[in-house]
XYZ file of N, CA and C in Angstrom:
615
model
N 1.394 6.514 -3.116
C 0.064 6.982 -2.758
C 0.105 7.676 -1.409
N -0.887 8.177 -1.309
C -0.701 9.378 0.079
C -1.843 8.370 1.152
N -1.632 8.326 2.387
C -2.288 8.290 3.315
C -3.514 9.401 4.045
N -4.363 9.436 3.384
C -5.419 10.451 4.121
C -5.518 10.767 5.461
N -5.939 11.574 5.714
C -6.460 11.755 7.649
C -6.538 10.922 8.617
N -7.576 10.147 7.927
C -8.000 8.632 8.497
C -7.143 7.722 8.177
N -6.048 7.479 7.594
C -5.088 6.458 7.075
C -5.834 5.840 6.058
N -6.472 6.213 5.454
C -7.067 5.318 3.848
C -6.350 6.008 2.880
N -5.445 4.968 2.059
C -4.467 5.433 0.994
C -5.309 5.534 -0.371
N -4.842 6.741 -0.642
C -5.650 7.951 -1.844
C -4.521 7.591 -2.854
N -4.709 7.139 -4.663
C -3.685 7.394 -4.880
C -3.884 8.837 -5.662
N -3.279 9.900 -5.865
C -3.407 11.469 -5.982
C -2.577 11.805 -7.431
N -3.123 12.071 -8.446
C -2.799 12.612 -9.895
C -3.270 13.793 -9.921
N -2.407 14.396 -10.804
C -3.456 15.741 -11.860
C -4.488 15.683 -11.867
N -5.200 14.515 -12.694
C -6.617 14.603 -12.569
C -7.468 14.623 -11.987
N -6.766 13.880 -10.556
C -8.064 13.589 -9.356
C -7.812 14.467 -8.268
N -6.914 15.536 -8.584
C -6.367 16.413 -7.505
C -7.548 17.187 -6.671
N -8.449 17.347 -7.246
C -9.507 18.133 -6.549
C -10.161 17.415 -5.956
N -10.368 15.801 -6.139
C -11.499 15.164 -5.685
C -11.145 14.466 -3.868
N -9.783 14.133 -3.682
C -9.188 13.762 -2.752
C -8.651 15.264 -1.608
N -9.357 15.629 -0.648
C -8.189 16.567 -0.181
C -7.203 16.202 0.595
N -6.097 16.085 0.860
C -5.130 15.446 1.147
C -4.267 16.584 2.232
N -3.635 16.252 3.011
C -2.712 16.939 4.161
C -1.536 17.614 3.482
N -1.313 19.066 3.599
C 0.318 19.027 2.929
C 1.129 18.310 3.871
N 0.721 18.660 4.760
C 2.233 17.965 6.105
C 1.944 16.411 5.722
N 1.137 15.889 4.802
C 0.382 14.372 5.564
C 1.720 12.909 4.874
N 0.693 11.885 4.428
C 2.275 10.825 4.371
C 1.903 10.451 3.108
N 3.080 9.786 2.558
C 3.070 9.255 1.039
C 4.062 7.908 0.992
N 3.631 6.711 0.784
C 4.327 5.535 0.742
C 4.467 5.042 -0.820
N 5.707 4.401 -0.321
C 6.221 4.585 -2.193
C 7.029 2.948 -2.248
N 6.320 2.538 -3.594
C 6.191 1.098 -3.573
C 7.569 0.995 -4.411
N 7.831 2.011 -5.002
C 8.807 1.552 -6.096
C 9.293 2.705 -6.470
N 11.099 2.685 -6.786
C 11.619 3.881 -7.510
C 11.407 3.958 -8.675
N 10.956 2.402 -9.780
C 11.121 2.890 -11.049
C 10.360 4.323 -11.750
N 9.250 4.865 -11.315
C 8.853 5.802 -11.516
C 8.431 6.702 -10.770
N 8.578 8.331 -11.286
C 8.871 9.223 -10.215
C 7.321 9.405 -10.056
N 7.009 9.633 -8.541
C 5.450 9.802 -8.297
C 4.896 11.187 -8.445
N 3.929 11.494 -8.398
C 3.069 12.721 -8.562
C 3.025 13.547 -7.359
N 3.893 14.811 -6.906
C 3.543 14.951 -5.901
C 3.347 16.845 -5.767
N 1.971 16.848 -4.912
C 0.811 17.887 -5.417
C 1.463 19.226 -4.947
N 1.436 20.224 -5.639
C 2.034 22.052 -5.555
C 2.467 22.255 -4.223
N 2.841 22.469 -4.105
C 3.463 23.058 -2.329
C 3.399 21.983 -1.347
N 3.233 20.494 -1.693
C 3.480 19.614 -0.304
C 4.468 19.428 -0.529
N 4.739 19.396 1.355
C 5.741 18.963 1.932
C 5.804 17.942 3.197
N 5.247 17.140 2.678
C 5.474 15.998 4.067
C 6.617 15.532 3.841
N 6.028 13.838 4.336
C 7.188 12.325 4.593
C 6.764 11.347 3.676
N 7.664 11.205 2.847
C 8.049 9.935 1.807
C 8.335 8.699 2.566
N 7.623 7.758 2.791
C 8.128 6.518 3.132
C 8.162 5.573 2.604
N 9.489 4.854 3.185
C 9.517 3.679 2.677
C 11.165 2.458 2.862
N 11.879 1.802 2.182
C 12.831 1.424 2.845
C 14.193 2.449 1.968
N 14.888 2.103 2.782
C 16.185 2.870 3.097
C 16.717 2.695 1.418
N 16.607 1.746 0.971
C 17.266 1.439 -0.919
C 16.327 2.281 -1.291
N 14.950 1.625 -1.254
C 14.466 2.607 -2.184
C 14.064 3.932 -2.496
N 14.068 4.567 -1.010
C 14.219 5.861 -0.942
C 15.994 6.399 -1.500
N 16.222 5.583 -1.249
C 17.863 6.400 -1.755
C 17.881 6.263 -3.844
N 17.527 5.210 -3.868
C 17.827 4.726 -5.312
C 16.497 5.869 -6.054
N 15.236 6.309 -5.318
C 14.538 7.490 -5.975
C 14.868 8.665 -6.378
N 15.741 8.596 -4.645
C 16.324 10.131 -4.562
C 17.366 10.368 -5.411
N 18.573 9.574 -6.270
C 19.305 9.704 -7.044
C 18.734 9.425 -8.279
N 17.524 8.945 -8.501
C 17.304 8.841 -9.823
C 16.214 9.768 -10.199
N 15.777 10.636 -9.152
C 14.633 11.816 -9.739
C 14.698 13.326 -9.179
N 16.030 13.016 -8.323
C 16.015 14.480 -7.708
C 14.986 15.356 -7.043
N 14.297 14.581 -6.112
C 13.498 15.188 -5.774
C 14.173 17.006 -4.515
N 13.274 17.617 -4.720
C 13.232 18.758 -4.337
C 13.180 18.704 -2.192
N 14.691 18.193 -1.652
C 14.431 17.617 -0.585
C 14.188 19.065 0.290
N 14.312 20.406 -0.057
C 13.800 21.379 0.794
C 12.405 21.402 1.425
N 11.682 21.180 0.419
C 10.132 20.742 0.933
C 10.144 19.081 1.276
N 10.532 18.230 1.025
C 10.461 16.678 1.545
C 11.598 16.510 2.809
N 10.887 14.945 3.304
C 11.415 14.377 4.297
C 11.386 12.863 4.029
N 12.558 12.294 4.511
C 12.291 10.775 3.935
C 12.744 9.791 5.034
N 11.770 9.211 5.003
C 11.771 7.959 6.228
C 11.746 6.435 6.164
N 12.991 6.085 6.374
C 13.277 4.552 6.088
C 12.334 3.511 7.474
N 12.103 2.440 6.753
C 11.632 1.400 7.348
C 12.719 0.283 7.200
N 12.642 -0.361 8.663
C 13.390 -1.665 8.366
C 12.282 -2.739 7.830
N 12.057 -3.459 6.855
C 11.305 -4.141 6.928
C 10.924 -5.675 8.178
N 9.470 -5.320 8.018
C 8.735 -6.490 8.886
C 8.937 -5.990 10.467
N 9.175 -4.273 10.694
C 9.385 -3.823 11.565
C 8.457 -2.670 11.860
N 6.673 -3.044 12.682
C 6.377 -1.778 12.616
C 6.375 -0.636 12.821
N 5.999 0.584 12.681
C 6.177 2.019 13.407
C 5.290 3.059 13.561
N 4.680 3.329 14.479
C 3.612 4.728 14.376
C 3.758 5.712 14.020
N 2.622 6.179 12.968
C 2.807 7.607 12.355
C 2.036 8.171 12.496
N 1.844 9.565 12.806
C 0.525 10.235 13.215
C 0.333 11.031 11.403
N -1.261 9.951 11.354
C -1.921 10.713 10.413
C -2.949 12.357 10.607
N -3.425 12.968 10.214
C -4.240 13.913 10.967
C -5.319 13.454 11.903
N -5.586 12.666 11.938
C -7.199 12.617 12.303
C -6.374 11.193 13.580
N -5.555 10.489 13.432
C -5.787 9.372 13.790
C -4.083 8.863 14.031
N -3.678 7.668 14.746
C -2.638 7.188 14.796
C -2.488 5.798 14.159
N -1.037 5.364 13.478
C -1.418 4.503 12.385
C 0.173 3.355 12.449
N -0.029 2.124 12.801
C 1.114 1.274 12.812
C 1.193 0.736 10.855
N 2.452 1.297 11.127
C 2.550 0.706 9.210
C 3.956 -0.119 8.955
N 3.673 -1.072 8.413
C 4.998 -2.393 8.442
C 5.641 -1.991 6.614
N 6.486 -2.086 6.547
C 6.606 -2.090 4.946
C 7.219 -3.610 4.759
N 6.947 -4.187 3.563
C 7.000 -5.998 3.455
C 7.660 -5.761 2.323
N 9.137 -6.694 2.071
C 9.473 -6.950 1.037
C 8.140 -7.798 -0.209
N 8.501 -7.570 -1.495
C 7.540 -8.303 -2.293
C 8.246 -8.438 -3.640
N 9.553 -8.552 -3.667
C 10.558 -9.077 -4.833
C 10.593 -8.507 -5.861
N 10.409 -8.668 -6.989
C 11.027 -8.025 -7.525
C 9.802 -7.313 -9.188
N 9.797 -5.824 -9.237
C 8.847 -5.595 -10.340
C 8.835 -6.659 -11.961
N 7.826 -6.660 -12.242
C 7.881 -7.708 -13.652
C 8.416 -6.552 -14.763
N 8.555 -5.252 -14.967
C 8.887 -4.282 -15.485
C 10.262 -3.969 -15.548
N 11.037 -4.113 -14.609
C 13.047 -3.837 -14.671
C 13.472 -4.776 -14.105
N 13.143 -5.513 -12.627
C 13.742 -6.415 -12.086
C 14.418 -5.799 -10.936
N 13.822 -4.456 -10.335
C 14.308 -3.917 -9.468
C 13.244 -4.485 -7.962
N 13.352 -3.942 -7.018
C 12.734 -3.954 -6.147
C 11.437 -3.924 -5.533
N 10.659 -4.302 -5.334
C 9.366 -3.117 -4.950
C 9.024 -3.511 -3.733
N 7.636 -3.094 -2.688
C 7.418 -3.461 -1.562
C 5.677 -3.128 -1.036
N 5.221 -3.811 -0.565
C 3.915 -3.370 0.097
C 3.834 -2.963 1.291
N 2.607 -2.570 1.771
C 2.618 -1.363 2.870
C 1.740 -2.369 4.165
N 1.361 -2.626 5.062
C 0.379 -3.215 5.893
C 0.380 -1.909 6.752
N -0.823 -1.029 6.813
C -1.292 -0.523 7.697
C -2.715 -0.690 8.803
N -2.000 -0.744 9.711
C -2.673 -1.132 11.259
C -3.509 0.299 11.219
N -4.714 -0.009 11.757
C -5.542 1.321 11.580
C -6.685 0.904 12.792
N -6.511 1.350 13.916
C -6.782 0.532 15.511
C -7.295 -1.075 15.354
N -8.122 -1.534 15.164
C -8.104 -2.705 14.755
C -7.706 -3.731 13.362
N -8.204 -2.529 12.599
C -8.330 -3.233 11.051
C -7.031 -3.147 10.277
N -6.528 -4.469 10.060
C -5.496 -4.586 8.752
C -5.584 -4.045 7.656
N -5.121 -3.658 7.152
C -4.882 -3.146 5.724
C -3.415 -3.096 4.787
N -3.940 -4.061 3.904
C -2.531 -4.375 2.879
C -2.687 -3.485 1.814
N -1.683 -2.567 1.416
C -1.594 -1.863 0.229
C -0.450 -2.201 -0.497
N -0.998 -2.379 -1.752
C -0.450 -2.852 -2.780
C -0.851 -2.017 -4.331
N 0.841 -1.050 -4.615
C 0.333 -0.406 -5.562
C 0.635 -0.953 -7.305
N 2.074 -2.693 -6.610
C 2.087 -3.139 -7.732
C 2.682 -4.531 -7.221
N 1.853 -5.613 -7.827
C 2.598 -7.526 -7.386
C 3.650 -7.686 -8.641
N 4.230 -8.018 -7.517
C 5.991 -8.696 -8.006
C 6.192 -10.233 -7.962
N 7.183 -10.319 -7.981
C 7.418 -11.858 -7.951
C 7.193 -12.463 -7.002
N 6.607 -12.122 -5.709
C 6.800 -12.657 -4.677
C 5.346 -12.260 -3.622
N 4.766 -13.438 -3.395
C 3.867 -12.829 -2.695
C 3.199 -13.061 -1.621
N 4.012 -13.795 -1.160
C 4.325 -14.427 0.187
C 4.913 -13.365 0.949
N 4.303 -12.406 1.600
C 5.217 -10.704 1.821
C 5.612 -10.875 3.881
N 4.928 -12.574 4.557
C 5.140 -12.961 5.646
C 5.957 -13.987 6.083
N 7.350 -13.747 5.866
C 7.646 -14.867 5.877
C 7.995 -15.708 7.314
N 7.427 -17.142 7.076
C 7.426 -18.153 7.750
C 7.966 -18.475 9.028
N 9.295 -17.903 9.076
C 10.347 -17.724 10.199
C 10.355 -16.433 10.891
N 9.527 -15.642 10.662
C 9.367 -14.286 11.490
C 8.143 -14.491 12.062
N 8.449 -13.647 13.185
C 7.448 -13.700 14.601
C 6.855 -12.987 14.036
N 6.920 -11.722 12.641
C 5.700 -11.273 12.271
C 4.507 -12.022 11.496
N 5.105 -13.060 10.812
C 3.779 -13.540 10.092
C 2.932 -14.426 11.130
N 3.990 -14.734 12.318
C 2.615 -15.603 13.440
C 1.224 -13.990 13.864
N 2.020 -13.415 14.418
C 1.107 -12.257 14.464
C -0.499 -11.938 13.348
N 0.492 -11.381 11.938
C -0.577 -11.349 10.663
C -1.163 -12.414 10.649
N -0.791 -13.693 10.455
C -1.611 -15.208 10.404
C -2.884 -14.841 11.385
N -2.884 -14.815 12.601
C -3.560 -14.917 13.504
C -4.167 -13.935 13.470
N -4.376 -12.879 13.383
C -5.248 -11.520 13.038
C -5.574 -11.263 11.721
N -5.197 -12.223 11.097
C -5.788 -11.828 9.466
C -5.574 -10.324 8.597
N -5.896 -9.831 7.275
C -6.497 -9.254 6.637
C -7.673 -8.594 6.262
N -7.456 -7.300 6.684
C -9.143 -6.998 6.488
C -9.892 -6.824 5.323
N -8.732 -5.803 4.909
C -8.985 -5.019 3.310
C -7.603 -4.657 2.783
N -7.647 -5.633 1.498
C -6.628 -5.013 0.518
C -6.580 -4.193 -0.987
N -6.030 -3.194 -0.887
C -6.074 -1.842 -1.699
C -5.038 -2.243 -2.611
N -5.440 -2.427 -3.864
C -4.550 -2.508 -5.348
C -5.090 -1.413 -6.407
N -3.735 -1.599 -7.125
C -4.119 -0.315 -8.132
C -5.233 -0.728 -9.395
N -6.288 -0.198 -9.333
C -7.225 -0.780 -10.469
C -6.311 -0.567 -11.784
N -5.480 -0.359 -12.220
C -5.311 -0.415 -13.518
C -4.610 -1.989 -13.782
N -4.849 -2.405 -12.783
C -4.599 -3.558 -12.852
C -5.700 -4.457 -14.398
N -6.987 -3.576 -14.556
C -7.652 -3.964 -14.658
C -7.866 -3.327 -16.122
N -6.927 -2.371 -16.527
C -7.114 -1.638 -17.362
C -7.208 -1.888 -19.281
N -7.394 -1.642 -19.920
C -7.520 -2.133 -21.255
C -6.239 -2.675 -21.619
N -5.491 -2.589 -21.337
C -3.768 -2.489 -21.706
C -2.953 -3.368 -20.445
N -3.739 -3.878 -19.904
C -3.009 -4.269 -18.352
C -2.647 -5.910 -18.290
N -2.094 -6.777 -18.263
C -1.376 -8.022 -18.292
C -2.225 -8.854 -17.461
N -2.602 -10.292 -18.282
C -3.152 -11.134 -17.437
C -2.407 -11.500 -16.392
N -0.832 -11.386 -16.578
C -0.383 -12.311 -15.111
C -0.929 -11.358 -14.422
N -0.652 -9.838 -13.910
C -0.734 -9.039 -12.717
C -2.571 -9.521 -12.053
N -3.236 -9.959 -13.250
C -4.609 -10.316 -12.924
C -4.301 -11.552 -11.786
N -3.895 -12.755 -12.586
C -3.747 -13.730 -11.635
C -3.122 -13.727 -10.213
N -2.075 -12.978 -10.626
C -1.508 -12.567 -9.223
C -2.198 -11.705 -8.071
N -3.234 -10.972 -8.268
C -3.965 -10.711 -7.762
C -5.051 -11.391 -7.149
N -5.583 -12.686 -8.142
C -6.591 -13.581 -7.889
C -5.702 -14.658 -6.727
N -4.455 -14.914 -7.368
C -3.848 -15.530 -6.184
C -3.638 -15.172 -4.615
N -3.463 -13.811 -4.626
C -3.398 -12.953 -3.372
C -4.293 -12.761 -3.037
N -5.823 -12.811 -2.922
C -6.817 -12.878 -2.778
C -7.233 -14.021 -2.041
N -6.889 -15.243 -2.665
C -7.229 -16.481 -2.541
C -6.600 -16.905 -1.046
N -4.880 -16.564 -0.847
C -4.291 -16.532 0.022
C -4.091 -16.126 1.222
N -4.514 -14.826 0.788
C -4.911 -13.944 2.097
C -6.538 -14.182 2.664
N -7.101 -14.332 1.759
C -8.524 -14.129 1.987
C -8.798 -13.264 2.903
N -8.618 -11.747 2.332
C -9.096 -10.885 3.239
C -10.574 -10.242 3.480
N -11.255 -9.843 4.149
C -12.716 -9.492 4.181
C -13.351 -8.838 2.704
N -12.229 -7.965 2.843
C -12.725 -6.765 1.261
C -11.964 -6.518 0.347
N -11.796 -5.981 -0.744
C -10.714 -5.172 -1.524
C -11.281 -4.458 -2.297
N -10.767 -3.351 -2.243
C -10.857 -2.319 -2.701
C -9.821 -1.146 -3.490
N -10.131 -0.491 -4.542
C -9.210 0.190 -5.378
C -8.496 1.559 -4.446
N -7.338 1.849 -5.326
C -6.843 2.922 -4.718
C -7.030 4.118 -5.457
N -7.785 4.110 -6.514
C -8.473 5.161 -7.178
C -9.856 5.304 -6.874
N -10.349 4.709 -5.822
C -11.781 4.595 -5.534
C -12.977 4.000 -6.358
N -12.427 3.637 -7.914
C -12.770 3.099 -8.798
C -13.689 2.098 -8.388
N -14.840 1.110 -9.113
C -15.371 -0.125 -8.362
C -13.962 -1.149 -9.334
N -14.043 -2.532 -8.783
C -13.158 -3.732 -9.604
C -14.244 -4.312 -9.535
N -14.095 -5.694 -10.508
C -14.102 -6.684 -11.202
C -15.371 -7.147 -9.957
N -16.372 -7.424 -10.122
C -16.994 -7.956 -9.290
C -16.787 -9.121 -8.413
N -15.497 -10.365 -9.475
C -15.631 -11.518 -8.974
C -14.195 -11.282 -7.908
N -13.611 -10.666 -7.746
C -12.415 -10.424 -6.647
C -13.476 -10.340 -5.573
N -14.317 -9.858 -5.178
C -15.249 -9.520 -4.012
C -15.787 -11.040 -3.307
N -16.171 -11.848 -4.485
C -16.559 -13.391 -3.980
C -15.498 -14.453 -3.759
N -14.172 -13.376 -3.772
C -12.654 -14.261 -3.528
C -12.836 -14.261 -2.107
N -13.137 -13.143 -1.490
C -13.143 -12.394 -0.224
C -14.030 -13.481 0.883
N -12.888 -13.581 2.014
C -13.716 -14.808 2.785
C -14.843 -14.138 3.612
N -16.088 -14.923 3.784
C -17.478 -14.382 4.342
C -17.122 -14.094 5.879
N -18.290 -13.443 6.525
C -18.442 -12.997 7.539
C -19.333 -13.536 8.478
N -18.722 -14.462 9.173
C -19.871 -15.490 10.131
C -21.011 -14.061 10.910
N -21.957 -13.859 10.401
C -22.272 -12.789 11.112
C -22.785 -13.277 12.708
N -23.177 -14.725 12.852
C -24.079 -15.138 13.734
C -23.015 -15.385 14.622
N -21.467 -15.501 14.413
C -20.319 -15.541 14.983
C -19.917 -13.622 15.612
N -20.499 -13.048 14.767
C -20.150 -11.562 15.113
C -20.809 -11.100 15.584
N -21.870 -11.571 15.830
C -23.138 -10.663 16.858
C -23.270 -11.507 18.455
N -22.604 -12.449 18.538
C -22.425 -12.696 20.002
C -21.868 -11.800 20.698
C-alpha cells in the first residue's frame, strides 16, 4: 500500500486509481512477496520494507528497478521518511509467517507526530509483533495504539473465519482507539466496540 502526503496508507488498484491521488516520488510498504503489488503508470518512488523481502520480490517479479528504489528496514528499528506534506517515523515488525505459503510477512507501525498507527495488510501466525525483551515494546506498551489499518477483505464473501478472529484478537490486545480499512471501506461495526474508550473527562483537563 502507498503512504499518502499525510502518511495515511491508501491501498491503490486499477479500480480505485482515480479516487486516491497519490505522489509519484511518494512511498509504498510491502507486507509480503507472495504477490506482486499494483504499481500505478509512471511511478517511481521507494518500496519498503525488510532486506528478504524486498530481495525475495525482486527475484520473483522482476520489477522494473529503473523507475524503483528499494529500502531495507532492520526490524524493530525506526526511521524517518519524508512523506509530501509531513515527516513520518515507520518501524517494520516481524509478524511470522502468511497462512497462504508459509513464507514471511510483516507489519508497518507508523509514527505520524503523535499518533501510532499499525498497518496491517495481512495477520500471520504471530501477533505479538513487540516482543517482550526489546526496549521497543516498553516504548509501544507505554504510548499505546491509536489506529489500526487492515485490509477489509478481510471481511469479504470468500474471506476465512480465522483471519476474522485474528483480527478480533488483535483488537482485543492492542486495544487501539480506532480501526479503520485500507480501502476506506466502512468494517464490521462490532471491531469499533473492541476499540478501548476515551476518558474524555481525562482529556479535557
Amino acid at each position: 500500500m502507498f503512504l499518502d502526503a499525510y502518511g495515511t496508507p491508501k491501498e491503490v488498484t486499477p479500480d480505485n486509481l482515480d479516487e486516491y491521488p497519490y505522489d509519484l516520488h511518494g512511498v509504498m510498504l510491502l507486507t509480503s512477496a507472495d504477490f506482486e503489488v499494483y504499481i500505478p503508470p509512471r511511478w517511481h518512488g521507494t518500496i519498503y520494507s525488510t532486506e528478504e523481502l524486498l530481495d525475495t520480490y525482486r527475484k520473483r517479479f522482476k520489477p522494473d528497478c529503473t523507475l524503483l528504489t528499494f529500502h531495507a528496514f532492520e526490524p524493530y528499528e525506526p526511521e524517518l521518511i519524508c512523506c509530501e506534506r509531513c515527516v513520518v517515523e515507520i518501524t517494520v515488525l516481524p509478524a511470522g509467517q502468511t497462512l497462504h505459503s508459509g513464507t514471511e510477512i510483516v507489519v508497518f507501525l507508523v509514527k505520524i507526530y503523535e499518533v501510532n498507527t499499525l498497518i496491517t495488510k495481512e495477520l500471520g501466525t504471530e501477533l505479538n509483533f513487540f516482543p517482550n525483551t526489546h526496549h521497543y515494546h516498553v516504548r509501544i506498551m507505554s504510548e499505546g495504539i491509536d489506529i489500526l489499518y487492515l485490509d477489509d477483505k478481510v471481511y469479504g464473501v470468500d474471506s476465512a473465519c480465522y483471519q476474522q478472529q485474528c483480527v478480533h484478537n488483535l483488537l482485543k490486545k492492542l486495544q487501539p482507539l480506532g480501526v479503520k480499512s485500507l480501502s476506506g471501506k466502512p468494517l464490521p461495526e462490532h471491531l469499533s466496540k473492541i476499540c478501548r474508550k476515551v476518558d474524555h473527562n481525562v482529556a479535557n483537563k
